Coordinates of C-alpha atoms in Angstrom, one line a residue:
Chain A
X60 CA -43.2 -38.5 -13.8
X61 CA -44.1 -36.4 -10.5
X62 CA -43.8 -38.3 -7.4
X63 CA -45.0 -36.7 -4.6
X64 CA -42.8 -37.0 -1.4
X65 CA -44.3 -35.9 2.3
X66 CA -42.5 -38.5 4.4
X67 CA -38.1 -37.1 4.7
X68 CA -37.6 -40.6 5.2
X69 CA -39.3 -41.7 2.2
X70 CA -36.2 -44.0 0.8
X71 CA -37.4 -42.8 -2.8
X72 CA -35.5 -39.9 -2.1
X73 CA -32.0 -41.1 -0.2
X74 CA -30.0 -39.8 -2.8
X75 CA -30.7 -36.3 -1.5
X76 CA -30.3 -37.0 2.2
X77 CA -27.8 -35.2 4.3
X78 CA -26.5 -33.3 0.8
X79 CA -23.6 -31.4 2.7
X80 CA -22.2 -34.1 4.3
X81 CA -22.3 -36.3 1.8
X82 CA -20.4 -34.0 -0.6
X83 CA -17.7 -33.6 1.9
X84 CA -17.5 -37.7 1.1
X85 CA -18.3 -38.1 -2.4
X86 CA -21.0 -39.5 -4.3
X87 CA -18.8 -41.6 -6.7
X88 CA -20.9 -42.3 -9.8
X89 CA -23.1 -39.5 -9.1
X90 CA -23.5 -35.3 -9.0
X91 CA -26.2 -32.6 -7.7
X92 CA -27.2 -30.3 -9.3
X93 CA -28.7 -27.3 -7.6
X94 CA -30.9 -24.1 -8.6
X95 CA -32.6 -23.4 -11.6
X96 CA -30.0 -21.7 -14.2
X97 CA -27.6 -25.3 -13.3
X98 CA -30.8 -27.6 -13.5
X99 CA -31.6 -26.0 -17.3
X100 CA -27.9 -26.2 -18.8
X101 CA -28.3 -30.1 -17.3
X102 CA -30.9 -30.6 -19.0
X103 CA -29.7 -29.4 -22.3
X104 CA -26.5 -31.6 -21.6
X105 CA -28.3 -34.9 -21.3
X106 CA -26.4 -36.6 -24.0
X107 CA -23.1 -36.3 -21.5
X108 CA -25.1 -36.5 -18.2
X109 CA -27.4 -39.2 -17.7
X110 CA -30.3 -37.6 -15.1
X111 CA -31.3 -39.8 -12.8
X112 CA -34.1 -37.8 -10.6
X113 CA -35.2 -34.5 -9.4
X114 CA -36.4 -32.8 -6.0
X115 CA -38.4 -29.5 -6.6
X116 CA -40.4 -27.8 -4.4
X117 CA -43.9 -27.9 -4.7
X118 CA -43.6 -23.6 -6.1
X119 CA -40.8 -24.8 -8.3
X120 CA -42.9 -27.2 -10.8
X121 CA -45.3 -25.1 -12.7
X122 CA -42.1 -22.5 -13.7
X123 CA -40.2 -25.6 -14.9
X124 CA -42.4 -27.5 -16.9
X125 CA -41.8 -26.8 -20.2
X126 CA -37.8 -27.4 -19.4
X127 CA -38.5 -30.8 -18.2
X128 CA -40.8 -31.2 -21.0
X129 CA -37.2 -32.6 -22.2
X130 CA -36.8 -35.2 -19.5
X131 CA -37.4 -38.8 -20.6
X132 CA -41.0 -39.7 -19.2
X133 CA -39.3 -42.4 -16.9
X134 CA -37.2 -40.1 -14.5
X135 CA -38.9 -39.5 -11.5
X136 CA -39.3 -35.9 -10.3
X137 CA -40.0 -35.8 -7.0
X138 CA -42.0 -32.6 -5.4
X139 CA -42.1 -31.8 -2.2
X140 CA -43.4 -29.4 0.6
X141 CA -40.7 -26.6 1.9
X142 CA -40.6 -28.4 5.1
X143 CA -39.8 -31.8 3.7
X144 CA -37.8 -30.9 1.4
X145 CA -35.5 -28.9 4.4
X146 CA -35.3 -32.0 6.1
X147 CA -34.5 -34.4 4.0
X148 CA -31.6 -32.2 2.6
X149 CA -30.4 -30.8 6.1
X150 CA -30.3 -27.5 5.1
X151 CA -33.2 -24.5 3.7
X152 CA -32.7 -25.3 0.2
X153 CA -33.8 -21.7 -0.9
X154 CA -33.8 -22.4 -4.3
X155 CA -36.0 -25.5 -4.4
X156 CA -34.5 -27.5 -6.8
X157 CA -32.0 -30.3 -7.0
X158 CA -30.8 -33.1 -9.2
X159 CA -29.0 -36.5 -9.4
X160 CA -27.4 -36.9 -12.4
X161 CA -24.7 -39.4 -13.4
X162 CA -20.4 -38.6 -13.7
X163 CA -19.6 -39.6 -17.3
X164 CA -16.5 -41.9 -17.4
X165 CA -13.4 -39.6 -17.7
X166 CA -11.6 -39.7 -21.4
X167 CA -8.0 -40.5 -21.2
X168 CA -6.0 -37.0 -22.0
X169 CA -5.1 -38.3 -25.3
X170 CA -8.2 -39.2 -26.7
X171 CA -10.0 -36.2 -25.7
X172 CA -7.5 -34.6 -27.4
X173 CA -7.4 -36.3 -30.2
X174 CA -11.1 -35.2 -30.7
X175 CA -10.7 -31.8 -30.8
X176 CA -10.8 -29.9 -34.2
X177 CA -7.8 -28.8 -35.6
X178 CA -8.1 -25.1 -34.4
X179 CA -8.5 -25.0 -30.6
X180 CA -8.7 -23.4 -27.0
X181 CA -8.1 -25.6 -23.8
X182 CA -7.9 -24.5 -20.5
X183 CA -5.1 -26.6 -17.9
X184 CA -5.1 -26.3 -13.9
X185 CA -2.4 -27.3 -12.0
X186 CA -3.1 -27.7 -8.0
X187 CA -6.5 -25.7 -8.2
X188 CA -7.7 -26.9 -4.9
X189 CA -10.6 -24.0 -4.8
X190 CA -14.1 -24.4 -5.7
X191 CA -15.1 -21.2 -6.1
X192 CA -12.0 -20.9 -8.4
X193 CA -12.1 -23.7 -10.6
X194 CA -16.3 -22.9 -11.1
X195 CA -15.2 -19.7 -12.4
X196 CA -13.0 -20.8 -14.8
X197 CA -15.1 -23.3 -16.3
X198 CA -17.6 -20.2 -16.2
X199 CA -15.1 -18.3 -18.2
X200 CA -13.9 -21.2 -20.5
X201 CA -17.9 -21.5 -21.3
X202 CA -18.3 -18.1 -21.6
X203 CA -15.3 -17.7 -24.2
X204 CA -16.0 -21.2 -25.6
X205 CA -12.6 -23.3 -24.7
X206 CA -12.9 -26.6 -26.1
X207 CA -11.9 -28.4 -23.0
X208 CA -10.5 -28.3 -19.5
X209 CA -7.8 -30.4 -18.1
X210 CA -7.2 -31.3 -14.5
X211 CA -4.0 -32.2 -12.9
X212 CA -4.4 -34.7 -10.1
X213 CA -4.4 -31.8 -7.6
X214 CA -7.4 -29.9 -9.0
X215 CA -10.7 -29.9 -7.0
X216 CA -13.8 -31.8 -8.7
X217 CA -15.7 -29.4 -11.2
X218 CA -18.8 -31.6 -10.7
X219 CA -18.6 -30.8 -6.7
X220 CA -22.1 -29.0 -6.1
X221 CA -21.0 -25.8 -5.0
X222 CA -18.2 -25.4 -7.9
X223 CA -21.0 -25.9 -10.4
X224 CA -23.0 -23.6 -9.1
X225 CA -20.4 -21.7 -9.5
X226 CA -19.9 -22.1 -12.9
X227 CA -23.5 -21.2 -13.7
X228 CA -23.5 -24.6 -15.2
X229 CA -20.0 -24.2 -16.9
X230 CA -18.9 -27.7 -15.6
X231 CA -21.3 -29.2 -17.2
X232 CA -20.7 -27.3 -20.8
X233 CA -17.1 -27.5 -21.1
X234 CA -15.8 -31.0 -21.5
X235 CA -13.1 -31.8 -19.5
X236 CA -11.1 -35.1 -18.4
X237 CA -8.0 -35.2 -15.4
X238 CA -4.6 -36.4 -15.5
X239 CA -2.1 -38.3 -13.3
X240 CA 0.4 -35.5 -13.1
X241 CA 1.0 -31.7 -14.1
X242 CA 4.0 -33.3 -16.2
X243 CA 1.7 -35.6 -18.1
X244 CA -0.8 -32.6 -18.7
X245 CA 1.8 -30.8 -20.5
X246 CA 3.3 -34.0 -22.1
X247 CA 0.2 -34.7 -23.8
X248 CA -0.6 -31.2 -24.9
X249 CA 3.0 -31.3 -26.4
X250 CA 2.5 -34.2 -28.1
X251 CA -1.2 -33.0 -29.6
X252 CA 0.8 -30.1 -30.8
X253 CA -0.6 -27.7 -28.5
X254 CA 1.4 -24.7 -27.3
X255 CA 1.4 -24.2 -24.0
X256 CA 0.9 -21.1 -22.4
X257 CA 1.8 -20.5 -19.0
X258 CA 0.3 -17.6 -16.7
X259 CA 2.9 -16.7 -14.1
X260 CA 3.5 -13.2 -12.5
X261 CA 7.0 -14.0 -13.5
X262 CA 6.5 -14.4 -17.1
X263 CA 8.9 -12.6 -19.0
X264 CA 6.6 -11.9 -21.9
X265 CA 3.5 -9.8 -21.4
X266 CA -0.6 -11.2 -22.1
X267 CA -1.1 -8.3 -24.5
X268 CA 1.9 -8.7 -27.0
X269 CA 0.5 -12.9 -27.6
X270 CA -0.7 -13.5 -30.7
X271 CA -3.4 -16.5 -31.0
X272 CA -2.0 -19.8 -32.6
X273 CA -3.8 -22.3 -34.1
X274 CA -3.9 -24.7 -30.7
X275 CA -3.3 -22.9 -27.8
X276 CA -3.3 -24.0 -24.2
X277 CA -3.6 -22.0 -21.4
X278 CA -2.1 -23.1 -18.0
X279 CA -3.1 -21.8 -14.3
X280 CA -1.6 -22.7 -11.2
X281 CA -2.9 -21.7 -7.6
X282 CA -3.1 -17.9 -6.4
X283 CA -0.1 -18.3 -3.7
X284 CA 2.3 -20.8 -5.2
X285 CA 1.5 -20.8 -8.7
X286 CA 2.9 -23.2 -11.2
X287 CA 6.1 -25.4 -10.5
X288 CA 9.1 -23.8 -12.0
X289 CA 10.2 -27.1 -13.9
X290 CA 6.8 -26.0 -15.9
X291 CA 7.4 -22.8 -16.2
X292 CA 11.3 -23.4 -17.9
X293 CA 9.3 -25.8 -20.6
X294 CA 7.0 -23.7 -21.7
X295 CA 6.0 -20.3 -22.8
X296 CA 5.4 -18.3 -19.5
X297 CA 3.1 -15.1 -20.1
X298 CA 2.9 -12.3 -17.3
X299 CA -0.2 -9.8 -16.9
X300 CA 1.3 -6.7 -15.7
X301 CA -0.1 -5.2 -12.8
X302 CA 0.2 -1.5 -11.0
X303 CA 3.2 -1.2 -9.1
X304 CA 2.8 -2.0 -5.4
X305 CA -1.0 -4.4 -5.9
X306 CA 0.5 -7.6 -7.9
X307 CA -2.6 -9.7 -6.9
X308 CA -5.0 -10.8 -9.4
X309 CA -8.0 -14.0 -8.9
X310 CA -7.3 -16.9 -10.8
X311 CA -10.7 -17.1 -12.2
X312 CA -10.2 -13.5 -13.2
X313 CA -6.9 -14.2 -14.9
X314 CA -8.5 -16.9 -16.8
X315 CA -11.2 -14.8 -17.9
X316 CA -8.4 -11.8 -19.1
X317 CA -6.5 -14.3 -21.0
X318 CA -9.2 -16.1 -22.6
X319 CA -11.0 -12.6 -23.5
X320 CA -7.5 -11.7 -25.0
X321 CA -6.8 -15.1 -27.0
X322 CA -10.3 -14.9 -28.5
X323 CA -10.7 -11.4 -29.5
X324 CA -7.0 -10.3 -30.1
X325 CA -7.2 -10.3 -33.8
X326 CA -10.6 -8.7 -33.4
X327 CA -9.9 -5.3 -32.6
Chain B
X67 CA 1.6 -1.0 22.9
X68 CA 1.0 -4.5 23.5
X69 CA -1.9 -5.1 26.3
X70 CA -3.0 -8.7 27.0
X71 CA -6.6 -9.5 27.5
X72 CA -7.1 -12.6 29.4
X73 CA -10.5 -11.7 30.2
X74 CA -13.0 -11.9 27.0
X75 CA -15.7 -9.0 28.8
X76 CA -12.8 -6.8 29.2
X77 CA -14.3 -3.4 28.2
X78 CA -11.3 -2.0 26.4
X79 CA -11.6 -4.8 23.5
X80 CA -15.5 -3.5 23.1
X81 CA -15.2 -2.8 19.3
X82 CA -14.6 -6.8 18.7
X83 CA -17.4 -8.2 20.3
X84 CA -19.7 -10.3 18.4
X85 CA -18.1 -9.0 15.2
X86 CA -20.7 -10.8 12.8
X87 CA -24.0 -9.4 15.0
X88 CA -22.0 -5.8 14.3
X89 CA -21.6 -6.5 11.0
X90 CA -24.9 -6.5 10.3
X91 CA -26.0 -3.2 12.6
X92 CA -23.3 -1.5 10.6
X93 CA -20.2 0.5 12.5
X94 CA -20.6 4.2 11.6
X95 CA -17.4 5.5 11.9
X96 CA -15.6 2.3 11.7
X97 CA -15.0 -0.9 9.9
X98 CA -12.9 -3.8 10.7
X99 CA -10.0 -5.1 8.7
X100 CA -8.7 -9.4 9.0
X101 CA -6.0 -11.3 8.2
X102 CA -2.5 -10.5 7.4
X103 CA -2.7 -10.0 4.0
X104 CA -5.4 -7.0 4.6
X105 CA -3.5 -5.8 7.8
X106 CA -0.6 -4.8 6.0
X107 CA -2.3 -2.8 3.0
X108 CA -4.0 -1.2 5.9
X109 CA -0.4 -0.5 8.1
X110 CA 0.7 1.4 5.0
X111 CA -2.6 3.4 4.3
X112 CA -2.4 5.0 7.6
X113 CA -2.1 8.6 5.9
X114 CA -6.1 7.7 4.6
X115 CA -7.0 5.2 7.3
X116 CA -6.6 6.0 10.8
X117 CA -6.1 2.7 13.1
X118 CA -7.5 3.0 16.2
X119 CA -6.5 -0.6 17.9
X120 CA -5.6 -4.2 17.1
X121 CA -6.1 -7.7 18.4
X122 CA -3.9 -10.4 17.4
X123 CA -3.8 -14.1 18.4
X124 CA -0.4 -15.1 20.7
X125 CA 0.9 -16.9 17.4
X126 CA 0.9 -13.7 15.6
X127 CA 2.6 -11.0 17.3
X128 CA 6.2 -12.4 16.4
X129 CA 5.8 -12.9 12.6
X130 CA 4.1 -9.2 12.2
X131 CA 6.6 -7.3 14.5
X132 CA 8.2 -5.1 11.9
X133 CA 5.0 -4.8 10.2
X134 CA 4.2 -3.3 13.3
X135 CA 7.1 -0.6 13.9
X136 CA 4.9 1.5 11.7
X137 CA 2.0 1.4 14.4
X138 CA 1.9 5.1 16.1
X139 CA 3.1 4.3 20.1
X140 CA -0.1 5.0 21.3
X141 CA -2.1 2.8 19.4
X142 CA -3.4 0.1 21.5
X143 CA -2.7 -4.0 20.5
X144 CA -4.4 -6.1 22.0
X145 CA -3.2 -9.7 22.4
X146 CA -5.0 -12.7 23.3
X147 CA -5.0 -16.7 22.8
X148 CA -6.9 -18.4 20.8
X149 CA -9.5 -19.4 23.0
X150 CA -10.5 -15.6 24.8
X151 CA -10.2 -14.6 21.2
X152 CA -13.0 -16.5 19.9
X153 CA -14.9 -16.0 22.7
X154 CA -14.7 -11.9 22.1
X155 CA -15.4 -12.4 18.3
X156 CA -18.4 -15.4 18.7
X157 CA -16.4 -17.5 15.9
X158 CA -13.0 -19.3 15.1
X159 CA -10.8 -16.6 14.1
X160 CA -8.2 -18.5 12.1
X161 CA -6.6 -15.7 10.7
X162 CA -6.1 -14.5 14.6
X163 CA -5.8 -11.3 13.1
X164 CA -7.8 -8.1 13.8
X165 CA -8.0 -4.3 13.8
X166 CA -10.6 -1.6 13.8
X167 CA -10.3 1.5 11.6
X168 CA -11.8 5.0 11.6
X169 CA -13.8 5.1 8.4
X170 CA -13.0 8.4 6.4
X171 CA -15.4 10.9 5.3
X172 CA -16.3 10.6 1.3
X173 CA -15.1 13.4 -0.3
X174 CA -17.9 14.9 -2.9
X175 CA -17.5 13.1 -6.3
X176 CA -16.7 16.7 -7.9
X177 CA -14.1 17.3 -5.3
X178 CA -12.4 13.9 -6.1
X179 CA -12.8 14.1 -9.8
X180 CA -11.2 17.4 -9.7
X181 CA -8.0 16.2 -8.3
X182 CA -7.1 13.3 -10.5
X183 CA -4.7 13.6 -12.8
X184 CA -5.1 14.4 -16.4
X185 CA -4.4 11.0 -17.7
X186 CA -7.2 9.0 -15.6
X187 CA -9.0 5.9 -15.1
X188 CA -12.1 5.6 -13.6
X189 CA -14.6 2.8 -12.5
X190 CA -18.2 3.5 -12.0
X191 CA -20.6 0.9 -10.5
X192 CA -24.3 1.0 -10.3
X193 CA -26.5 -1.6 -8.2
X194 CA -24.1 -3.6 -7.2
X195 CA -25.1 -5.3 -3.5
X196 CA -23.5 -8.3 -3.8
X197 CA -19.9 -8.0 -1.6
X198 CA -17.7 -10.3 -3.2
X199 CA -18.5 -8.7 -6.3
X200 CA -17.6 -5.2 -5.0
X201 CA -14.7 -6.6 -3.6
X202 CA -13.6 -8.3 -6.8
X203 CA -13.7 -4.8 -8.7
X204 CA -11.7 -3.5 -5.9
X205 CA -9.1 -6.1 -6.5
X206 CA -8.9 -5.5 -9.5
X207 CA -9.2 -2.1 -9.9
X208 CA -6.0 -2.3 -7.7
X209 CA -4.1 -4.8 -9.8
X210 CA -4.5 -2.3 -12.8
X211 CA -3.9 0.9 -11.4
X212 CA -7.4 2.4 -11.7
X213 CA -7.2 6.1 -10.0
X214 CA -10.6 6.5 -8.3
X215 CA -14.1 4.4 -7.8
X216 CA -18.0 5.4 -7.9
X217 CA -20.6 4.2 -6.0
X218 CA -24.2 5.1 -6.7
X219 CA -26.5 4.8 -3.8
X220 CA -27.2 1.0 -4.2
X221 CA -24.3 -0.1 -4.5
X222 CA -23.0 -1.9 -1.2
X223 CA -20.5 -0.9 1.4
X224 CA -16.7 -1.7 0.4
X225 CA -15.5 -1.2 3.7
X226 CA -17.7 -3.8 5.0
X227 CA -15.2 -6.7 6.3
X228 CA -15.9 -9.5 4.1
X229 CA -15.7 -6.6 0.8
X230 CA -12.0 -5.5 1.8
X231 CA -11.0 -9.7 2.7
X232 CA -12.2 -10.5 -1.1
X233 CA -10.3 -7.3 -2.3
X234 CA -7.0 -8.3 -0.8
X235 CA -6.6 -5.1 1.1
X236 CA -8.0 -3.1 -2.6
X237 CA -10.6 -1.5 -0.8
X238 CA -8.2 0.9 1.2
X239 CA -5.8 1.4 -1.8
X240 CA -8.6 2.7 -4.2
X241 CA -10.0 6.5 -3.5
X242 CA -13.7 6.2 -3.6
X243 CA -16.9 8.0 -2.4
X244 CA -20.4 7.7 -3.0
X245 CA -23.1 9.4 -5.0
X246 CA -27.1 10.0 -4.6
X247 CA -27.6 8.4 -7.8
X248 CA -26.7 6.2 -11.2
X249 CA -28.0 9.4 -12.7
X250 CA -25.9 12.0 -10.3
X251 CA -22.1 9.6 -11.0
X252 CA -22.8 9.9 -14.8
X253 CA -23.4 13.4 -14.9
X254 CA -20.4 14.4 -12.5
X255 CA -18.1 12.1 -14.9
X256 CA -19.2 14.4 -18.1
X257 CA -19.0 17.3 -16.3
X258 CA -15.1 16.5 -15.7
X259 CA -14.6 15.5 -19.4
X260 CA -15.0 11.5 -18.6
X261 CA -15.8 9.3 -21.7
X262 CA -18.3 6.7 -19.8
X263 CA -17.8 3.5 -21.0
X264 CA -20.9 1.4 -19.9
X265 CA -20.4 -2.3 -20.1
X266 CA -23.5 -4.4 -21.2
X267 CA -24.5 -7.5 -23.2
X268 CA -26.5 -5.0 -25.3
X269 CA -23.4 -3.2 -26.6
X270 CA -23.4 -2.3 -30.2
X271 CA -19.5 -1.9 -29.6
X272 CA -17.5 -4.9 -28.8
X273 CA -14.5 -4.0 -25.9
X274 CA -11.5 -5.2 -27.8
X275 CA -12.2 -2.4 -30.7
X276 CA -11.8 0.3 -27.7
X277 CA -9.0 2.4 -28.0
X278 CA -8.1 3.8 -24.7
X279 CA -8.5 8.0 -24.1
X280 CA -6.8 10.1 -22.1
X281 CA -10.2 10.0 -19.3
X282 CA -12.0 7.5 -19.1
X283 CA -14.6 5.2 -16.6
X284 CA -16.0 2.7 -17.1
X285 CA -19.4 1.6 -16.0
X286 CA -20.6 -2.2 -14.4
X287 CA -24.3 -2.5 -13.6
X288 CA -25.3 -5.8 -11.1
X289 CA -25.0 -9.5 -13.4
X290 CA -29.1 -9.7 -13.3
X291 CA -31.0 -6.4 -14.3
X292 CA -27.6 -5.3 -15.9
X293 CA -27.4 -1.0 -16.5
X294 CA -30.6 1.0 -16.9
X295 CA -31.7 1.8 -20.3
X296 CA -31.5 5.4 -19.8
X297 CA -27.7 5.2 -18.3
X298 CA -26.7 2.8 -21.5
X299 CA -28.9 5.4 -23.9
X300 CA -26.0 8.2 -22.7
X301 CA -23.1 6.8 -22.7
X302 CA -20.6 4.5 -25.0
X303 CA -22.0 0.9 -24.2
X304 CA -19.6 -1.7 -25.0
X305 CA -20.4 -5.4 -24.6
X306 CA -17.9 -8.7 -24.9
X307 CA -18.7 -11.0 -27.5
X308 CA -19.2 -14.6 -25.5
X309 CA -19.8 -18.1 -26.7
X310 CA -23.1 -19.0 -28.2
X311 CA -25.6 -20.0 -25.8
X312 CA -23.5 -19.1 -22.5
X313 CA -24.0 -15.7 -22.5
X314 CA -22.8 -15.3 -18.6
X315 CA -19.6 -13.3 -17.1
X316 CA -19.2 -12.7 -13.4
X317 CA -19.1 -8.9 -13.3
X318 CA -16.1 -8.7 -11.5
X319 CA -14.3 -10.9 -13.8
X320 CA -15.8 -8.4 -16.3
X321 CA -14.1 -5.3 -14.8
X322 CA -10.6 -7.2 -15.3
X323 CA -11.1 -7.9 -18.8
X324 CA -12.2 -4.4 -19.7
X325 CA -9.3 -2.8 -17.4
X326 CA -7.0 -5.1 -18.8
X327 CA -8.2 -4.0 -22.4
X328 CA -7.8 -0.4 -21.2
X329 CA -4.4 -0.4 -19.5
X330 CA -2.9 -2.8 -22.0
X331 CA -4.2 -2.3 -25.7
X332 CA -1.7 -0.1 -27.3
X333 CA 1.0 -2.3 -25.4
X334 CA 0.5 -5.2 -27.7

C-alpha cells in the first residue's frame, strides 16, 4: 500500500520522526530498520518480526518491489521526496529506506533453550556495552549459523538501529533472548547441558587444541575488562594466542575466530 | 620539553589545527597518532617513526611521564587545558592526547620482500578504501605476528588517523609499503617464492583444509566487488564455508580467521 507523504509533519509518519534522538530513548515495542540489505533479511523474518510500515524514497520503490511483493497488502509503505524524507528523520538518510517493525516478546533463557536441537552452537555476552561489537557478532554467529545468542543484563540492545546495521541484518536472524545476570547465563547453559566455553587472554588452554562437543557455548566479555573471574574459575577458559608484544584482538573478531574454529575444526 | 600553549593561534602548535579539515587535504610527510593506547606503540617505534612533537591535555602529562622518558630532549610537548585544546583541534578531544609523526618513505615491495625472513607471513590487500577495515587487518595482522603488509594502489592510507585508532597502534608495528597495482603485489609475491592465498566466496578450497607453508600471503579484496577474476584465476583461492543464506563476513574479521588458521593449525 504506497502512501505518498510530502508534508514532514504528516502524523502518518511519527514513528520516523527525530530517528536519532529517539533511539538514544528507546522505542519500547518497536525497532528501525535501515538500508536495503537490513530491510530484505526483515522481510524474510516476518514470522518473528511483525512489520508495521515503511519510509522509502521516491528512487528507492521501483528496485524494491518485488521484495515487498512479500509484505501483507495492509502495511503502509510510505514514499517520500529526499527533502521530506531528510526532515522528517533529522538527518540525510542516504540510503532511503527505513522500517518500523515490532520487538518480539523475549523467551525466558530456559525455554529458548529448551528448543534448541540436541546438537548446538550459542553465542553468550557478558557486559558488551558496544554496538558496533555486538552487531558483529550476531553478523558472525549468522554467518557461522549459531543457534542463539544470549545477553547478560549488561549487553547493549541488538535490535538498536545502528547495531543492526551492523550486523547486516544478523540481529534479526539469530534468535536471541537476555538474562538477569552473567551467573544466571551460565546457570542455565549448565543446566541445558551446554559446555561453556570461555574466551579469555588468560585461558590456560589454547582455541586451536578444542575439539567441538555436541552443545557448545561460547562466552565473550568486553575488550578491556573481559569476563569476571568467578566465571572464568567455573568454566572452561580458552586463550587465542597472540604475537608477543600486540595481545589485542576485537571482540567481534574473536567471535568470528572461534566460531570459524568450532564449525570447521573436524573439517580440515 | 614541556611548553605550555595558553594561546590556541600560537604558531608553534601549527600542525594541530583543525585536525579533521587536514585530515581530509592529506599531510604529506606526516600523520597524526591519538590516544594513549596508540601513543605508546608509537613511543616504542621511534627507530621507524620519527616524532616530531606532542600535545597533551593538563590531565595527561602525569599518568604518561615515564612513557615519556623515551621522548628524545629535544622533542617539543606541548601542554594545554582542555578548553585551548579543543579550540586548536575544532572538536572535543577526550582522549587529550596528540602527537604528529614523520611519515616514512615505502621501501619498494622487492626491497621489503627480500629482507623477510625465510619462514614468512604475508598479507596482501587489494581495493580496500574503507578505514576501519584497513585498520582492522592491521590489528590483526599485529595480534598474529604477520611479518609485512601490501597495499595495491586503491587500497586506502593506514597512516591516516582514524586507520591507526581502529588498529590499536598495528599500523606502526606492521612493515608495509605500497604497490602500482593488484597485478604489480602479485607478481612481486611469486617472484620471492610467495604461495598467494586469495580469499573469496568463490573458493573451490575451503580455509580450514590449508596447511600452512613456509611463505605465504594471503590475499583480501574489498566485502562488495570482492578479488578480480584474473587475481583469483592465478592464485590459490580459498573461501570459508558460511551458513546457508547469510553469506556475509566483515573482511577484517576475515583476515583473523584465516591468520588464525595460518598461525595456529598444526598447533591443535
Amino acid at each position: 500500500m504506497l502512501t505518498a507523504i510530502s508534508d514532514p509533519d504528516d502524523l502518518r509518519i511519527e514513528a520516523y520522526r527525530a530517528v536519532r534522538e529517539r533511539d538514544l530513548l528507546g522505542r519500547q515495542h518497536r525497532f528501525i530498520a535501515e538500508g536495503e540489505v537490513v530491510l530484505r533479511v526483515l522481510l524474510r523474518q516476518q514470522s518473528r518480526f511483525e512489520v508495521e510500515s515503511l519510509l522509502l524514497g521516491e528512487g528507492r520503490v521501483e528496485g524494491l518491489s518485488v521484495a515487498l511483493d512479500v509484505l501483507p497488502s495492509e502495511v503502509p509503505v510510505y514514499v517520500a521526496n529526499r527533502q521530506v524524507m531528510d526532515a522528517i528523520v533529522g538527518f540525510p538518510i542516504h540510503r532511503g529506506i527505513l522500517a518500523v517493525a515490532r520487538r518480539p516478546m523475549l523467551p525466558p533463557i530456559n525455554v529458548l533453550l529448551a528448543n534448541l536441537p540436541e546438537t548446538a552452537l550459542v553465542v553468550g555476552m557478558v557486559g558488551l556495552a558496544n554496538h558496533d561489537n555486538v552487531g558483529g557478532i550476531f553478523r558472525n554467529a549468522a554467518a557461522f549459523g549459531a543457534d542463539a545468542i544470549l545477553l547478560d543484563q549488561e549487553t547493549c540492545d541488538p535490535l538498536y538501529r545502528k547495531a543492526i546495521r551492523v550486523s547486516v541484518g544478523g540481529a534479526l536472524v539469530v534468535p536471541f533472548t537476555r538474562t538477569s545476570s552473567a551467573d544466571a547465563l551460565v546457570r542455565a547453559l549448565e543446566e541445558a547441558s551446554f559446555e561453556v566455553i570461555a574466551l579469555s587472554p588468560s585461558g590456560a588452554e589454547t582455541l586451536s587444541r578444542v575439539q567441538p562437543s555436541r552443545r557448545m557455548a561460547l562466552l565473550l566479555g568486553a575488550e578491556g575488562p573481559g569476563l569476571p573471574a568467578e566465571l572464568l574459575a567455573r568454566t572452561r577458559a580458552v586463550s587465542i594466542p597472540m604475537s608477543g608484544g600486540f595481545d589485542s584482538l576485537n571482540v567481534a573478531t574473536t567471535s568470528g575466530i572461534a566460531l570459524h574454529h568450532l564449525t570447521q575444526a573436524n573439517k580440515g
